[in-house]
Tab-separated table of C-alpha atoms in Angstrom:
chain	number	residue	atom	x	y	z
A	1	MET	CA	14.542	41.446	-7.982
A	2	LEU	CA	14.027	42.147	-4.145
A	3	HIS	CA	16.497	42.263	-1.312
A	4	PHE	CA	16.266	42.267	2.817
A	5	ARG	CA	19.332	42.719	4.557
A	6	THR	CA	19.047	39.910	7.203
A	7	GLU	CA	21.963	41.890	9.869
A	8	GLY	CA	24.461	40.465	11.734
A	9	PHE	CA	23.435	37.158	10.364
A	10	ASN	CA	24.240	34.501	8.328
A	11	GLY	CA	21.409	32.891	6.527
A	12	CYS	CA	21.314	29.136	6.442
A	13	ALA	CA	18.100	28.557	5.175
A	14	VAL	CA	14.618	29.838	3.355
A	15	LYS	CA	11.329	28.498	3.751
A	16	TYR	CA	8.217	30.409	1.722
A	17	SER	CA	4.235	29.560	4.015
A	18	PRO	CA	2.668	27.293	2.465
A	19	PHE	CA	-0.039	29.130	3.983
A	20	PHE	CA	0.453	33.165	2.630
A	21	ASP	CA	1.356	33.824	-0.201
A	22	ASN	CA	3.492	36.776	1.067
A	23	ARG	CA	5.003	35.340	3.836
A	24	LEU	CA	8.602	33.828	4.298
A	25	ALA	CA	11.071	32.672	6.819
A	26	VAL	CA	14.717	32.760	7.201
A	27	ALA	CA	17.197	30.862	9.522
A	28	ALA	CA	20.187	32.799	9.967
A	29	SER	CA	23.669	32.295	12.274
A	30	ALA	CA	25.397	34.713	13.133
A	31	ASN	CA	29.748	34.225	12.511
A	32	TYR	CA	28.866	32.123	10.058
A	33	GLY	CA	27.763	29.480	12.114
A	34	LEU	CA	30.028	28.781	13.971
A	35	VAL	CA	29.928	29.993	17.306
A	36	GLY	CA	26.838	32.917	18.827
A	37	ASN	CA	23.365	33.331	18.497
A	38	GLY	CA	20.321	32.225	15.812
A	39	ARG	CA	17.594	34.023	14.763
A	40	LEU	CA	14.450	33.111	12.964
A	41	PHE	CA	13.787	36.446	10.440
A	42	ILE	CA	9.639	36.375	9.241
A	43	LEU	CA	9.506	38.016	6.296
A	44	GLU	CA	6.285	39.809	4.531
A	45	LEU	CA	6.270	40.964	1.419
A	46	THR	CA	4.495	44.164	0.095
A	47	PRO	CA	4.097	46.805	-1.955
A	48	HIS	CA	7.491	48.190	-1.009
A	49	GLY	CA	9.127	45.615	-0.475
A	50	ILE	CA	10.225	42.754	2.230
A	51	VAL	CA	9.126	44.429	5.492
A	52	PRO	CA	10.250	42.333	8.774
A	53	ALA	CA	6.574	41.000	11.009
A	54	LYS	CA	8.999	39.522	13.832
A	55	HIS	CA	12.518	37.840	14.608
A	56	PHE	CA	13.639	35.157	17.372
A	57	THR	CA	16.502	35.734	19.068
A	58	THR	CA	18.529	31.812	20.002
A	59	GLN	CA	20.653	31.555	21.800
A	60	ASP	CA	22.461	28.734	19.560
A	61	SER	CA	22.620	29.143	15.820
A	62	LEU	CA	19.833	27.887	13.410
A	63	TYR	CA	20.634	25.371	10.474
A	64	ASP	CA	16.996	25.100	9.476
A	65	LEU	CA	13.461	25.520	9.554
A	66	ALA	CA	10.009	24.319	8.233
A	67	TRP	CA	6.780	25.798	8.532
A	68	SER	CA	3.972	23.744	9.780
A	69	GLU	CA	1.607	21.993	7.634
A	70	ILE	CA	-0.803	22.247	10.236
A	71	HIS	CA	-1.223	24.962	11.887
A	72	GLU	CA	0.102	28.399	9.316
A	73	HIS	CA	1.693	31.030	12.146
A	74	GLN	CA	4.380	28.020	13.110
A	75	VAL	CA	7.910	27.414	11.972
A	76	LEU	CA	9.716	24.732	12.645
A	77	ALA	CA	13.919	25.603	13.234
A	78	ALA	CA	17.300	23.917	13.897
A	79	SER	CA	19.046	24.679	16.629
A	80	GLY	CA	23.224	24.669	16.987
A	81	ASP	CA	22.795	23.138	20.270
A	82	GLY	CA	20.784	19.487	19.208
A	83	SER	CA	17.734	20.934	20.425
A	84	ILE	CA	13.919	21.418	17.406
A	85	LYS	CA	12.050	24.946	18.995
A	86	LEU	CA	8.762	25.714	17.201
A	87	PHE	CA	8.544	28.953	17.651
A	88	ASP	CA	5.046	30.751	16.546
A	89	THR	CA	4.593	33.935	14.577
A	90	SER	CA	1.493	35.144	16.433
A	91	LEU	CA	3.516	35.212	20.065
A	92	ASN	CA	6.662	37.198	21.194
A	93	ASP	CA	10.059	35.854	22.469
A	94	PHE	CA	10.302	32.583	23.605
A	95	PRO	CA	9.599	29.201	21.807
A	96	VAL	CA	5.961	27.479	22.246
A	97	GLN	CA	7.640	24.007	22.352
A	98	ASN	CA	11.294	22.726	22.402
A	99	TRP	CA	12.701	19.327	21.979
A	100	LYS	CA	16.619	17.678	22.567
A	101	GLU	CA	17.369	14.828	22.436
A	102	HIS	CA	20.110	14.932	19.494
A	103	ASN	CA	23.384	14.589	20.724
A	104	ARG	CA	24.637	17.151	18.501
A	105	GLU	CA	23.672	20.127	16.085
A	106	VAL	CA	20.356	19.960	14.737
A	107	PHE	CA	20.952	19.940	10.616
A	108	SER	CA	17.856	19.646	9.084
A	109	VAL	CA	13.720	19.290	9.687
A	110	HIS	CA	11.044	18.869	7.089
A	111	TRP	CA	6.949	18.519	7.819
A	112	ASN	CA	5.502	15.513	6.995
A	113	LEU	CA	3.179	17.176	3.518
A	114	VAL	CA	0.703	13.810	4.080
A	115	ALA	CA	0.878	12.519	7.209
A	116	LYS	CA	0.909	16.272	8.388
A	117	ASP	CA	0.995	15.579	12.148
A	118	ARG	CA	4.645	13.954	11.796
A	119	PHE	CA	8.029	15.515	11.552
A	120	SER	CA	11.753	14.786	11.093
A	121	SER	CA	15.261	15.819	11.821
A	122	SER	CA	18.420	14.854	11.335
A	123	SER	CA	21.704	15.658	12.924
A	124	TRP	CA	25.465	15.222	12.904
A	125	ASP	CA	24.763	12.491	15.876
A	126	GLY	CA	23.846	10.079	13.368
A	127	THR	CA	20.559	9.349	13.197
A	128	VAL	CA	17.115	10.854	11.807
A	129	ARG	CA	14.109	11.321	14.479
A	130	VAL	CA	10.215	11.447	13.527
A	131	TRP	CA	8.519	13.189	16.135
A	132	SER	CA	4.458	14.278	16.787
A	133	PRO	CA	3.851	18.386	17.239
A	134	HIS	CA	1.987	16.478	19.886
A	135	ARG	CA	4.192	14.720	21.869
A	136	PRO	CA	7.565	15.503	24.419
A	137	HIS	CA	9.192	13.272	22.530
A	138	SER	CA	10.523	11.756	19.810
A	139	LEU	CA	8.297	8.707	17.469
A	140	LEU	CA	11.221	6.471	16.228
A	141	THR	CA	15.079	7.320	16.038
A	142	LEU	CA	16.329	5.762	12.548
A	143	PRO	CA	20.428	5.478	12.613
A	144	THR	CA	22.700	6.511	9.993
A	145	HIS	CA	25.698	5.551	11.551
A	146	SER	CA	27.242	8.832	9.785
A	147	CYS	CA	26.925	12.733	9.941
A	148	THR	CA	22.954	13.272	8.463
A	149	TYR	CA	22.767	17.104	6.681
A	150	ALA	CA	19.297	16.415	5.486
A	151	ALA	CA	16.472	14.783	5.625
A	152	SER	CA	12.912	14.603	4.854
A	153	PHE	CA	9.278	12.211	4.094
A	154	SER	CA	8.406	11.821	0.678
A	155	PRO	CA	5.788	14.216	-0.851
A	156	HIS	CA	3.557	11.423	-2.192
A	157	SER	CA	3.738	8.382	1.331
A	158	PRO	CA	3.674	9.290	4.352
A	159	ASP	CA	6.228	6.386	4.943
A	160	LEU	CA	8.941	6.666	3.087
A	161	LEU	CA	11.701	8.907	3.986
A	162	ALA	CA	15.316	9.727	3.323
A	163	CYS	CA	17.986	11.152	4.063
A	164	VAL	CA	22.020	11.976	3.254
A	165	THR	CA	24.874	11.262	4.433
A	166	SER	CA	28.935	11.941	5.029
A	167	ASP	CA	29.205	8.782	4.205
A	168	SER	CA	28.258	9.220	0.392
A	169	TYR	CA	25.195	7.730	0.718
A	170	LEU	CA	21.647	7.845	-0.125
A	171	ARG	CA	18.879	6.054	2.726
A	172	LEU	CA	15.091	5.401	1.848
A	173	TYR	CA	13.716	3.962	5.082
A	174	ASP	CA	10.241	2.693	4.665
A	175	LEU	CA	7.764	3.371	8.634
A	176	ARG	CA	5.830	0.471	7.302
A	177	THR	CA	8.166	-2.218	7.233
A	178	PRO	CA	9.560	-3.772	10.793
A	179	ALA	CA	11.148	-1.869	12.477
A	180	SER	CA	13.198	-5.230	13.485
A	181	ALA	CA	17.300	-6.305	11.891
A	182	SER	CA	17.252	-2.782	10.182
A	183	ASN	CA	15.374	0.150	11.695
A	184	HIS	CA	13.075	0.279	8.921
A	185	LEU	CA	16.121	0.610	6.551
A	186	THR	CA	14.982	-0.821	3.066
A	187	LEU	CA	17.046	0.451	0.405
A	188	GLN	CA	20.258	2.825	-0.141
A	189	ILE	CA	22.328	3.051	-3.016
A	190	PRO	CA	26.408	4.706	-3.125
A	191	ILE	CA	26.139	8.117	-4.448
A	192	HIS	CA	29.407	8.265	-5.906
A	193	ALA	CA	29.376	4.448	-7.436
A	194	GLY	CA	27.879	4.204	-10.708
A	195	GLY	CA	25.961	1.455	-11.998
A	196	GLY	CA	25.043	-1.047	-12.987
A	197	GLY	CA	26.684	-3.006	-9.743
A	198	ALA	CA	25.985	-4.257	-6.131
A	199	GLY	CA	26.565	-2.015	-3.745
A	200	ALA	CA	22.522	-0.953	-4.214
A	201	GLY	CA	20.030	-2.093	-1.527
A	202	ALA	CA	17.295	-3.592	-3.030
A	203	GLY	CA	14.253	-2.737	-2.475
A	204	ALA	CA	11.728	-2.706	-0.163
A	205	GLY	CA	11.449	-6.272	2.290
A	206	ALA	CA	14.452	-7.419	-0.148
A	207	SER	CA	18.205	-8.036	1.328
A	208	ILE	CA	20.198	-4.954	1.846
A	209	MET	CA	23.935	-4.759	1.150
A	210	ALA	CA	25.022	-2.593	4.154
A	211	PRO	CA	28.000	-1.572	4.066
A	212	GLN	CA	29.742	-1.870	7.765
A	213	PRO	CA	29.740	1.498	9.701
A	214	GLY	CA	32.174	4.161	8.685
A	215	ALA	CA	33.053	2.122	5.214
A	216	PRO	CA	33.403	4.403	1.775
A	217	PRO	CA	30.304	3.160	-0.694
A	218	PRO	CA	31.894	0.752	-4.035
A	219	LEU	CA	33.453	2.945	-6.534
A	220	MET	CA	32.602	0.778	-10.153
A	221	ALA	CA	32.811	1.463	-13.283
A	222	GLY	CA	31.945	5.420	-14.219
A	223	GLY	CA	31.621	6.306	-10.306
A	224	SER	CA	33.638	8.182	-8.867
A	225	ALA	CA	35.504	9.013	-5.237
A	226	PRO	CA	32.808	9.160	-2.539
A	227	ALA	CA	31.913	12.749	-1.172
A	228	GLU	CA	29.877	13.967	2.136
A	229	ALA	CA	26.470	14.063	0.206
A	230	LEU	CA	24.596	17.616	2.158
A	231	THR	CA	21.053	18.365	0.160
A	232	MET	CA	18.915	15.657	-1.024
A	233	ASP	CA	15.493	16.309	-2.489
A	234	TRP	CA	12.212	14.689	-3.546
A	235	ASN	CA	10.807	15.336	-7.631
A	236	LYS	CA	7.003	16.805	-6.295
A	237	TYR	CA	5.630	14.850	-9.896
A	238	ARG	CA	7.236	11.272	-9.447
A	239	PRO	CA	7.043	9.492	-7.315
A	240	SER	CA	10.255	7.778	-7.201
A	241	THR	CA	12.507	10.095	-8.572
A	242	LEU	CA	14.506	12.401	-5.970
A	243	ALA	CA	17.705	14.468	-6.495
A	244	THR	CA	21.015	15.008	-3.877
A	245	ALA	CA	24.096	17.232	-4.394
A	246	GLY	CA	27.012	18.179	-2.246
A	247	VAL	CA	31.018	18.575	-2.197
A	248	ASP	CA	31.832	16.716	-5.722
A	249	ARG	CA	29.794	20.086	-7.074
A	250	THR	CA	27.276	17.463	-8.725
A	251	ILE	CA	24.083	17.113	-8.571
A	252	ARG	CA	22.969	13.362	-9.884
A	253	THR	CA	18.657	12.382	-9.644
A	254	PHE	CA	17.896	8.913	-9.143
A	255	ASP	CA	15.150	6.587	-9.511
A	256	ILE	CA	13.975	4.257	-6.780
A	257	ARG	CA	12.346	1.779	-8.478
A	258	ALA	CA	16.230	1.514	-10.459
A	259	PRO	CA	19.223	1.950	-7.175
A	260	HIS	CA	21.579	-0.678	-9.184
A	261	GLN	CA	21.317	1.293	-12.453
A	262	GLY	CA	23.706	4.002	-10.783
A	263	PRO	CA	22.049	8.077	-11.721
A	264	GLN	CA	19.801	8.852	-14.002
A	265	THR	CA	20.773	12.157	-14.676
A	266	VAL	CA	23.987	14.485	-13.720
A	267	MET	CA	24.217	17.840	-13.915
A	268	LEU	CA	27.285	19.483	-13.774
A	269	GLY	CA	28.731	23.058	-13.619
A	270	HIS	CA	28.844	24.900	-10.303
A	271	ASP	CA	32.519	25.352	-8.799
A	272	TYR	CA	32.481	25.209	-5.527
A	273	ALA	CA	29.656	22.780	-3.347
A	274	VAL	CA	26.297	22.171	-4.194
A	275	ARG	CA	24.875	23.047	-0.449
A	276	LYS	CA	21.129	23.070	-1.696
A	277	VAL	CA	18.625	21.276	-4.459
A	278	ALA	CA	14.892	22.032	-4.574
A	279	TRP	CA	12.984	20.336	-7.214
A	280	SER	CA	10.227	22.799	-9.649
A	281	PRO	CA	6.912	22.562	-7.671
A	282	HIS	CA	5.420	23.550	-11.006
A	283	LEU	CA	7.408	22.406	-13.580
A	284	SER	CA	8.941	18.009	-13.297
A	285	ASN	CA	12.140	17.936	-14.803
A	286	VAL	CA	13.079	21.923	-13.216
A	287	LEU	CA	15.538	22.214	-9.971
A	288	LEU	CA	17.177	24.547	-8.256
A	289	SER	CA	20.125	24.709	-6.967
A	290	ALA	CA	22.288	26.189	-4.467
A	291	SER	CA	25.937	26.731	-4.099
A	292	TYR	CA	29.054	27.187	-2.403
A	293	ASP	CA	30.404	29.255	-5.774
A	294	MET	CA	28.350	32.250	-5.113
A	295	THR	CA	25.198	30.953	-7.439
A	296	CYS	CA	22.327	29.681	-7.749
A	297	ARG	CA	21.197	27.990	-10.820
A	298	ALA	CA	18.058	26.543	-12.871
A	299	TRP	CA	18.391	23.574	-14.157
A	300	THR	CA	16.149	20.702	-15.845
A	301	ASP	CA	16.748	16.857	-16.028
A	302	GLN	CA	15.579	16.027	-20.034
A	303	SER	CA	12.265	14.181	-18.500
A	304	PRO	CA	9.660	15.303	-20.888
A	305	ALA	CA	8.492	18.089	-18.630
A	306	GLY	CA	4.747	16.872	-17.033
A	307	VAL	CA	4.669	13.638	-17.082
A	308	VAL	CA	3.982	11.183	-14.185
A	309	GLY	CA	4.830	6.991	-14.133
A	310	ASP	CA	7.300	4.458	-15.929
A	311	VAL	CA	8.759	7.227	-18.692
A	312	ASP	CA	11.236	8.109	-15.809
A	313	VAL	CA	13.022	5.006	-16.403
A	314	MET	CA	14.246	6.622	-19.225
A	315	ARG	CA	17.674	4.410	-18.663
A	316	ALA	CA	19.305	0.876	-19.088
A	317	GLY	CA	22.649	1.143	-17.405
A	318	HIS	CA	23.979	0.985	-21.253
A	319	GLY	CA	25.382	4.958	-22.073
A	320	GLY	CA	25.579	5.599	-18.336
A	321	PRO	CA	23.335	9.219	-16.770
A	322	ASN	CA	21.668	11.390	-19.012
A	323	MET	CA	23.675	15.018	-19.089
A	324	GLY	CA	21.388	17.484	-17.151
A	325	VAL	CA	21.350	21.020	-18.754
A	326	GLU	CA	21.807	24.816	-16.757
A	327	LEU	CA	19.033	27.221	-17.684
A	328	GLY	CA	20.149	29.730	-16.137
A	329	ARG	CA	21.822	31.233	-13.036
A	330	MET	CA	21.559	33.773	-10.419
A	331	GLY	CA	25.332	35.585	-9.247
A	332	GLN	CA	23.985	38.283	-6.446
A	333	HIS	CA	24.997	37.113	-4.192
A	334	THR	CA	28.166	37.804	-2.922
A	335	GLU	CA	29.612	34.785	-0.380
A	336	PHE	CA	28.486	31.706	-0.127
A	337	VAL	CA	24.843	30.848	-1.125
A	338	THR	CA	23.019	28.437	1.706
A	339	GLY	CA	19.372	28.653	1.095
A	340	VAL	CA	17.351	28.287	-2.087
A	341	ASP	CA	13.103	27.898	-2.121
A	342	TRP	CA	9.785	27.921	-4.777
A	343	CYS	CA	7.243	30.278	-3.886
A	344	LEU	CA	4.038	28.000	-4.180
A	345	PHE	CA	1.430	30.914	-5.202
A	346	GLY	CA	1.009	32.460	-8.352
A	347	SER	CA	4.009	32.339	-11.413
A	348	GLU	CA	5.807	29.547	-11.871
A	349	GLY	CA	9.450	31.828	-11.985
A	350	TRP	CA	9.895	33.060	-8.251
A	351	CYS	CA	12.003	31.787	-5.722
A	352	ALA	CA	13.728	33.278	-3.035
A	353	SER	CA	17.907	32.480	-2.069
A	354	VAL	CA	19.935	33.281	1.174
A	355	GLY	CA	23.342	33.708	1.465
A	356	TRP	CA	26.464	34.318	3.898
A	357	ASP	CA	26.589	37.898	2.764
A	358	GLU	CA	22.920	38.299	4.644
A	359	SER	CA	21.289	38.668	1.930
A	360	LEU	CA	18.090	37.101	1.021
A	361	TYR	CA	17.107	37.426	-2.982
A	362	VAL	CA	13.160	38.056	-3.971
A	363	TRP	CA	13.732	36.495	-7.454
A	364	ASP	CA	12.088	35.611	-10.502
A	365	VAL	CA	13.896	32.238	-12.386
A	366	ARG	CA	12.462	33.144	-15.671
A	367	ALA	CA	14.933	35.465	-15.956
A	368	VAL	CA	17.685	34.567	-15.014
A	369	MET	CA	16.381	32.196	-17.579
A	370	GLY	CA	15.693	35.004	-20.225
A	371	GLY	CA	12.331	34.972	-20.625
């Protein structure tokens, strides 16, 4: 296990470079992101441990980051002042581009893995925006009418974008659909509702049972009280599967082809809110979570590993969701764990995590799983 201290700055997010197997970046904030500067750390893994290659200091907190998919030296940073900054690690000091259209904190940024000329951002101002690195203004604004903590494009389709919000909904936008009336919104699933009932929208082109802005999701049999959803991630192997988690400490997976069924799998065990989930890029049924209970945990949704296709619609809503299984946990952090990311290269178990304890750890998930 390798360790690096982000001295004076509390970690908020970590991402491995998609181009270099030894490079990662950390978005961090002074004073836990409440007030003060932010800092983007560019770090390299060497035979002598983790070495800082460069850092950029910003006037406001940094909450998230995303490496460019078209330029190996560029990385986006999401700022508390509502701006998105693009830094070039081969240059010094200043961002090479700056966008500012959000009215409140930008809490997530994500680069499209398929259409690599665009990226998304989500904000506490109740919008998701789509951008091009070559344009000075956003290409598209998608209103959610609720504080939006995370949004990301599907790794399987250039036009599908999902987000989770403080009103406890998972929303899906299809940019191929007409913008009129629904602003490309094609599906919204009440995360905390039980399966088999109304409240989940239908597929693309069908009507949407939309809640009124600010109204809580409907609570059905098997559901729980609504709570803020803080994180989501697309499965890298099963195009219709997503995971969500948040304040209620519960990780849920959904199949967007069968939204009326409710969650496919539920994973319970964290003691406090789950801040980040990330599906493995190597195994279709494994994901990592980072939590305010100071742990990172590995889970399986107990679906067959490596299977792609219809097998992941495994329930018909009869007996409720499957229960996921915790495979192991890492407890080195001494404060809230806010970010976790898998390494794309080499052996299939390496990851990195950051937290409010000013610590970055690079570690092998297989070690905490006992092999």
